GROMACS .gro file of C-alpha atoms in nm:
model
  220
    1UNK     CA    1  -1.500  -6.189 -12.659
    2UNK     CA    2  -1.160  -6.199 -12.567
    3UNK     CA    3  -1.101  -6.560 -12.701
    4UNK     CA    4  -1.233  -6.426 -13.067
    5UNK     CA    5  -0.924  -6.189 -13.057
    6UNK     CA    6  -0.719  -6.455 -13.028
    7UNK     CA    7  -0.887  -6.656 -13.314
    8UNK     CA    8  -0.647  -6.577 -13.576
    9UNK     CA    9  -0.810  -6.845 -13.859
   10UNK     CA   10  -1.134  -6.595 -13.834
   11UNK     CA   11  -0.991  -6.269 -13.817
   12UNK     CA   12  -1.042  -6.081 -14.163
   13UNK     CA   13  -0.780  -5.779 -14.100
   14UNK     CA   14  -0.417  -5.761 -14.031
   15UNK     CA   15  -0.212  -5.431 -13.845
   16UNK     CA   16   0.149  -5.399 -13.906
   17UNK     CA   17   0.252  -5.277 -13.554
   18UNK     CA   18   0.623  -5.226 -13.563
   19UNK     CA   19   0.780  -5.521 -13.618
   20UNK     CA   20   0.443  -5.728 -13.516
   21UNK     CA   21   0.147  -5.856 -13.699
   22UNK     CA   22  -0.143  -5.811 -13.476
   23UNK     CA   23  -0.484  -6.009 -13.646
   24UNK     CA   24  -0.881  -5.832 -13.590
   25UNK     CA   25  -1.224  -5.942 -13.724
   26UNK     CA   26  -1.329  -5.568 -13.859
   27UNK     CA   27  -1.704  -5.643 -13.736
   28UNK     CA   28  -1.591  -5.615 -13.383
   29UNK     CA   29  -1.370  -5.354 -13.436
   30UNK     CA   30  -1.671  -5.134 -13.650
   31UNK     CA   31  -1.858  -5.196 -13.323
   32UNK     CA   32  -1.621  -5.074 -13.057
   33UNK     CA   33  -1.325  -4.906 -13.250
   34UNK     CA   34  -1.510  -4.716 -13.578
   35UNK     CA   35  -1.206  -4.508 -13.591
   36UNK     CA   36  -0.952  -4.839 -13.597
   37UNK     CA   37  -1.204  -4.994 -13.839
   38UNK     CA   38  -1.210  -4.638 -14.089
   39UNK     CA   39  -0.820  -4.748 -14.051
   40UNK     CA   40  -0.908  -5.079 -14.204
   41UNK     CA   41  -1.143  -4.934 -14.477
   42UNK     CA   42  -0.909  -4.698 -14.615
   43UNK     CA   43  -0.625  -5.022 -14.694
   44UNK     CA   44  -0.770  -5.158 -14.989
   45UNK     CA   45  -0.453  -5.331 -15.114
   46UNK     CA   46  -0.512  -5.646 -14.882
   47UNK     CA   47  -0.150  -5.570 -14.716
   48UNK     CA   48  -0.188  -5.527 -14.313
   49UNK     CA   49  -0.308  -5.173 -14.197
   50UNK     CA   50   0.058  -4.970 -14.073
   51UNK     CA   51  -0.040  -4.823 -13.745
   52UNK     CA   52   0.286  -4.605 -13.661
   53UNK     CA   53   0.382  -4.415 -13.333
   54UNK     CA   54   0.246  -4.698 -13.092
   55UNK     CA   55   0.443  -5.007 -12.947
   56UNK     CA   56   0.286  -5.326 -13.018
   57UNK     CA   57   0.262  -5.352 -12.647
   58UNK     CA   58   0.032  -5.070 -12.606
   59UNK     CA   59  -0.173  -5.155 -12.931
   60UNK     CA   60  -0.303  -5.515 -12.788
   61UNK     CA   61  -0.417  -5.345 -12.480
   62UNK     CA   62  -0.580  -5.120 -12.724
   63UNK     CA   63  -0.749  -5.418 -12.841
   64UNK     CA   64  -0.841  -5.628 -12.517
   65UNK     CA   65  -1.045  -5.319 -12.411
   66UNK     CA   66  -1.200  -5.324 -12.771
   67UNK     CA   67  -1.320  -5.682 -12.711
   68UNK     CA   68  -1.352  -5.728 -12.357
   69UNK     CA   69  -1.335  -5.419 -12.169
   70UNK     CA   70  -1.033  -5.525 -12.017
   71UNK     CA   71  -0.865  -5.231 -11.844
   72UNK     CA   72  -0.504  -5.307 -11.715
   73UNK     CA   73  -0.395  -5.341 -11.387
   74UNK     CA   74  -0.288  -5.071 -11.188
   75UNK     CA   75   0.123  -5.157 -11.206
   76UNK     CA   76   0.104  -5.148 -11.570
   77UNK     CA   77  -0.138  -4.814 -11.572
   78UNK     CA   78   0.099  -4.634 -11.362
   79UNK     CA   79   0.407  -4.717 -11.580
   80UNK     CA   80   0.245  -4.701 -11.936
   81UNK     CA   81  -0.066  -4.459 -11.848
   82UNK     CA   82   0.058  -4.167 -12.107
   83UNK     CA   83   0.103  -4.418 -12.344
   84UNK     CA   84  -0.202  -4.583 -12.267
   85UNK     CA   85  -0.445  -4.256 -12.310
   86UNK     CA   86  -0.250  -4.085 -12.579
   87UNK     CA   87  -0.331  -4.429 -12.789
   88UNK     CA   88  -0.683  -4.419 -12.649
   89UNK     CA   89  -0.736  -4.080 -12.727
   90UNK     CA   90  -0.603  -4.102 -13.083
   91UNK     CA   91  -0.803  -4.423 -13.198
   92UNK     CA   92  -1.157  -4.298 -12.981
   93UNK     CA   93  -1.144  -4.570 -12.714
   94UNK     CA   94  -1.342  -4.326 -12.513
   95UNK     CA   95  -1.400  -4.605 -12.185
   96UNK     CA   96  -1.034  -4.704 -12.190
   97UNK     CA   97  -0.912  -4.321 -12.178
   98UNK     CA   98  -1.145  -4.282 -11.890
   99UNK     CA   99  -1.085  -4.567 -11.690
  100UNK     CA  100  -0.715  -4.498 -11.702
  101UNK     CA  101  -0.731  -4.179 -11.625
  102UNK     CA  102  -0.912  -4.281 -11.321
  103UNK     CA  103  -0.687  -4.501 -11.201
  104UNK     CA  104  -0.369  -4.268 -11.242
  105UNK     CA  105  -0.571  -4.056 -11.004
  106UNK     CA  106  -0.612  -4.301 -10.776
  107UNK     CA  107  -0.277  -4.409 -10.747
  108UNK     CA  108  -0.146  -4.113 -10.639
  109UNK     CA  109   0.099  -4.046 -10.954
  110UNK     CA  110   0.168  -3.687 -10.953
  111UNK     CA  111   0.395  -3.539 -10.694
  112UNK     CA  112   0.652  -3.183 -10.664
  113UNK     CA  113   0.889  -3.313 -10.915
  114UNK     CA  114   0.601  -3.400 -11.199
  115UNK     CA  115   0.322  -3.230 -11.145
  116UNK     CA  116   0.379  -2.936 -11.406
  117UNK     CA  117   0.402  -3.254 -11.658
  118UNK     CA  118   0.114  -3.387 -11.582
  119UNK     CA  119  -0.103  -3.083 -11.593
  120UNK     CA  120   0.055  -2.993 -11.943
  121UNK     CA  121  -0.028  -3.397 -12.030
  122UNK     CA  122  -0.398  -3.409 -11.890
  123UNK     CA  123  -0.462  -3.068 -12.086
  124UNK     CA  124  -0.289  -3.129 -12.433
  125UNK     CA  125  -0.482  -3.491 -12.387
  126UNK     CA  126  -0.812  -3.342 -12.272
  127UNK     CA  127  -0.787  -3.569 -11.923
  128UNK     CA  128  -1.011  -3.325 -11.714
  129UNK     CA  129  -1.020  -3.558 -11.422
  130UNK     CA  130  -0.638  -3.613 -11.401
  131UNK     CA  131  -0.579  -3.235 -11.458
  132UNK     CA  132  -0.864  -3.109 -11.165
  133UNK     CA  133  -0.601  -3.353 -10.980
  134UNK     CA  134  -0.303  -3.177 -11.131
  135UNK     CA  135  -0.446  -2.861 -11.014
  136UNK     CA  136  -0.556  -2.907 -10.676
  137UNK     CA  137  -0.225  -3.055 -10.561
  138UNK     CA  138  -0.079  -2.751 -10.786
  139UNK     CA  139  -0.301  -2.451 -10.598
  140UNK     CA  140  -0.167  -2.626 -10.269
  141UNK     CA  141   0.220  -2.650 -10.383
  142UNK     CA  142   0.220  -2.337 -10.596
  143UNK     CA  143   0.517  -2.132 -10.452
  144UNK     CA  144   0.696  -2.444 -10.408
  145UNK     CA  145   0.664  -2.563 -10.730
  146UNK     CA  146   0.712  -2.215 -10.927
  147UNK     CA  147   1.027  -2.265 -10.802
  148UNK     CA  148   1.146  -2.613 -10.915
  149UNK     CA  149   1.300  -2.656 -11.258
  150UNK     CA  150   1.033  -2.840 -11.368
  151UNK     CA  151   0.776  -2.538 -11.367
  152UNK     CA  152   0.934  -2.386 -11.693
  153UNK     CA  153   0.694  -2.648 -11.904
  154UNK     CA  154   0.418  -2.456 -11.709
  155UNK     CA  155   0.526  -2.090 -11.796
  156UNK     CA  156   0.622  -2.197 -12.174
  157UNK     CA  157   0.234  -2.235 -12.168
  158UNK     CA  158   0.026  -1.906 -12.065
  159UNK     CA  159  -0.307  -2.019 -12.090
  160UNK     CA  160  -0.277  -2.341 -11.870
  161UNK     CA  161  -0.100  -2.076 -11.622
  162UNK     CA  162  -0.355  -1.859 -11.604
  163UNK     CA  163  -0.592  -2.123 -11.531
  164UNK     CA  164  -0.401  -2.200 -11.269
  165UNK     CA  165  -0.370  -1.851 -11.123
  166UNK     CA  166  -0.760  -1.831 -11.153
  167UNK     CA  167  -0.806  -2.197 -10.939
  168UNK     CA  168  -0.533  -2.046 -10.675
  169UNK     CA  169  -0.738  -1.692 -10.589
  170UNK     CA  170  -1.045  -1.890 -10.611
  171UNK     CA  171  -0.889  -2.152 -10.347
  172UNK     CA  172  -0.752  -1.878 -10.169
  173UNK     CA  173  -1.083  -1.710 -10.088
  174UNK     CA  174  -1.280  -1.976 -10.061
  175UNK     CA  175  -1.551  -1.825 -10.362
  176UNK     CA  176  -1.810  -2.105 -10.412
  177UNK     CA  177  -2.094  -2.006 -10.575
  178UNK     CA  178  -2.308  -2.373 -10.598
  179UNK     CA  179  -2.303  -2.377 -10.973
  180UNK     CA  180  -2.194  -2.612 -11.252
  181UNK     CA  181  -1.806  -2.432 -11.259
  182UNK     CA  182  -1.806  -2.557 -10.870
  183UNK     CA  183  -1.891  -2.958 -10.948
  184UNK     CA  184  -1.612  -3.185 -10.964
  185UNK     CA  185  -1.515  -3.343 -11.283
  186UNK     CA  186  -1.617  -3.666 -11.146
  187UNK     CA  187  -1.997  -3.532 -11.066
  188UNK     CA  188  -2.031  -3.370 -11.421
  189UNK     CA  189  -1.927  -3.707 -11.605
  190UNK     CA  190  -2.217  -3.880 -11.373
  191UNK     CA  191  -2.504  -3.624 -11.446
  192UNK     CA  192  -2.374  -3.642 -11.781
  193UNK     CA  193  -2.376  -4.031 -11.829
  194UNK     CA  194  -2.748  -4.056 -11.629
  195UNK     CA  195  -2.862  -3.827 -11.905
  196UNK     CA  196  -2.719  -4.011 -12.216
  197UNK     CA  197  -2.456  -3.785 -12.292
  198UNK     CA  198  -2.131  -3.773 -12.404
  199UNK     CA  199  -1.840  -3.716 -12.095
  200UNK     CA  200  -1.538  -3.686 -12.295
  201UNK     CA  201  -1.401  -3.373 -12.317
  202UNK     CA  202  -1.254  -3.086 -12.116
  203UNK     CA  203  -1.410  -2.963 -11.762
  204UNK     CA  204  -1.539  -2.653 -11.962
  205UNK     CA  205  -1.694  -2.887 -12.218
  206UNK     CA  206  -1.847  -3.123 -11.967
  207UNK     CA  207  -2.024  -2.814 -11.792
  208UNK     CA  208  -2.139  -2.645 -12.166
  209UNK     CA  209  -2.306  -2.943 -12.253
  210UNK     CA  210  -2.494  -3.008 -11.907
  211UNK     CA  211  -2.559  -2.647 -11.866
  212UNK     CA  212  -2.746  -2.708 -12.256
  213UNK     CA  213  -2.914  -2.986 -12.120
  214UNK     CA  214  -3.046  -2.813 -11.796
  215UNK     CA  215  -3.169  -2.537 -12.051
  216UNK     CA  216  -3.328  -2.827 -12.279
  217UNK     CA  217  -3.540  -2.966 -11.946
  218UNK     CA  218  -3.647  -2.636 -11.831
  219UNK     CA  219  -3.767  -2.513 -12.172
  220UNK     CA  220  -3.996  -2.889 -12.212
   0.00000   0.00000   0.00000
């Protein structure tokens, strides 16, 4: 699939990206991108679709994902990942989002200096993986980081601080209870995906909709 996105004699749709032209066919893109193609239906002039506030850059890998599930490597995740999910997020590339989000948390990204970024990026971008992340290395850190300069993004936002108050007594005395608000993010999206369902969305999201389903089986 990859080599039709480079077929620019059949492509059918145009996006002005900046200062680049970047060519689609709009039957791949109604498959995998509906909200890229609803992009392309509303331009009925014939002139290229202007897709503003992404790099060209960012919009191709956009597009390899869209046609061949091509994720990028981790060097590139790492130094582009923001811009990478905020795209992702925007257009509905659900699978990209994810996958990126993965590897960010895998790579270790988030340290004293950035970690009150990161929590106010994974929550503003609904990253629920990357921000149980945030927060763990947050509940561990917390005096520490109150501290730092940094934290003022964290107390300009009250609600994502008290969430993190809540995660630090809960760490602090050890209260496990063995239901759904105890699972990891990682867990939920699984139970979620074995059942058909969606697993984008926030932590408190991901547990509404398999607590629903839970109720759903019991009540068959």
């Amino acid at each position: 699939m990859l080599q039709v996105l480079h077929n620019v004699d059949d492509a059918d749709v145009a996006f002005k990206v900046g200062d680049d032209t970047v060519t689609a066919h709009k039957a791949i893109l109604r498959m995998n991108a509906p909200v890229l193609f609803d992009c392309c239906d509303e331009n009925n002039d014939g002139l290229p679709v202007t897709i503003n506030d992404i790099t060209p850059e960012i919009f191709r890998i956009l597009l390899r994902y869209v046609y061949g599930d091509e994720v990028p490597d981790s060097t590139e995740i790492v130094d582009e990942g923001k811009c990478i999910i905020t795209a992702a997020d925007r257009f509905g590339i659900v699978g990209l989002k994810l996958a990126v989000e993965a590897v960010l948390v895998e790579s270790l990204v988030i340290h004293k200096s950035n970690v009150a970024d990161w929590l106010v990026f994974a929550d503003s971008k609904t990253c629920p993986l990357l921000k149980e992340h945030a927060t763990a290395y947050f509940a561990s850190r917390s005096v520490d980081i109150l501290n730092c300069d940094t934290s003022k993004q964290l107390k300009e936002s009250p609600k994502l601080l008290t969430e993190l108050m809540i995660e630090i007594t809960k760490s602090s005395s050890n209260n496990r209870f063995g239901d759904e608000n105890n699972v990891s993010v990682n867990d939920l999206r699984k139970q979620l995906y074995e059942r058909g369902l969606d697993v984008d969305g926030s932590k408190e999201m991901l547990i509404s909709c398999l607590q629903e389903s839970n109720k759903k089986q019991r009540n068959e």
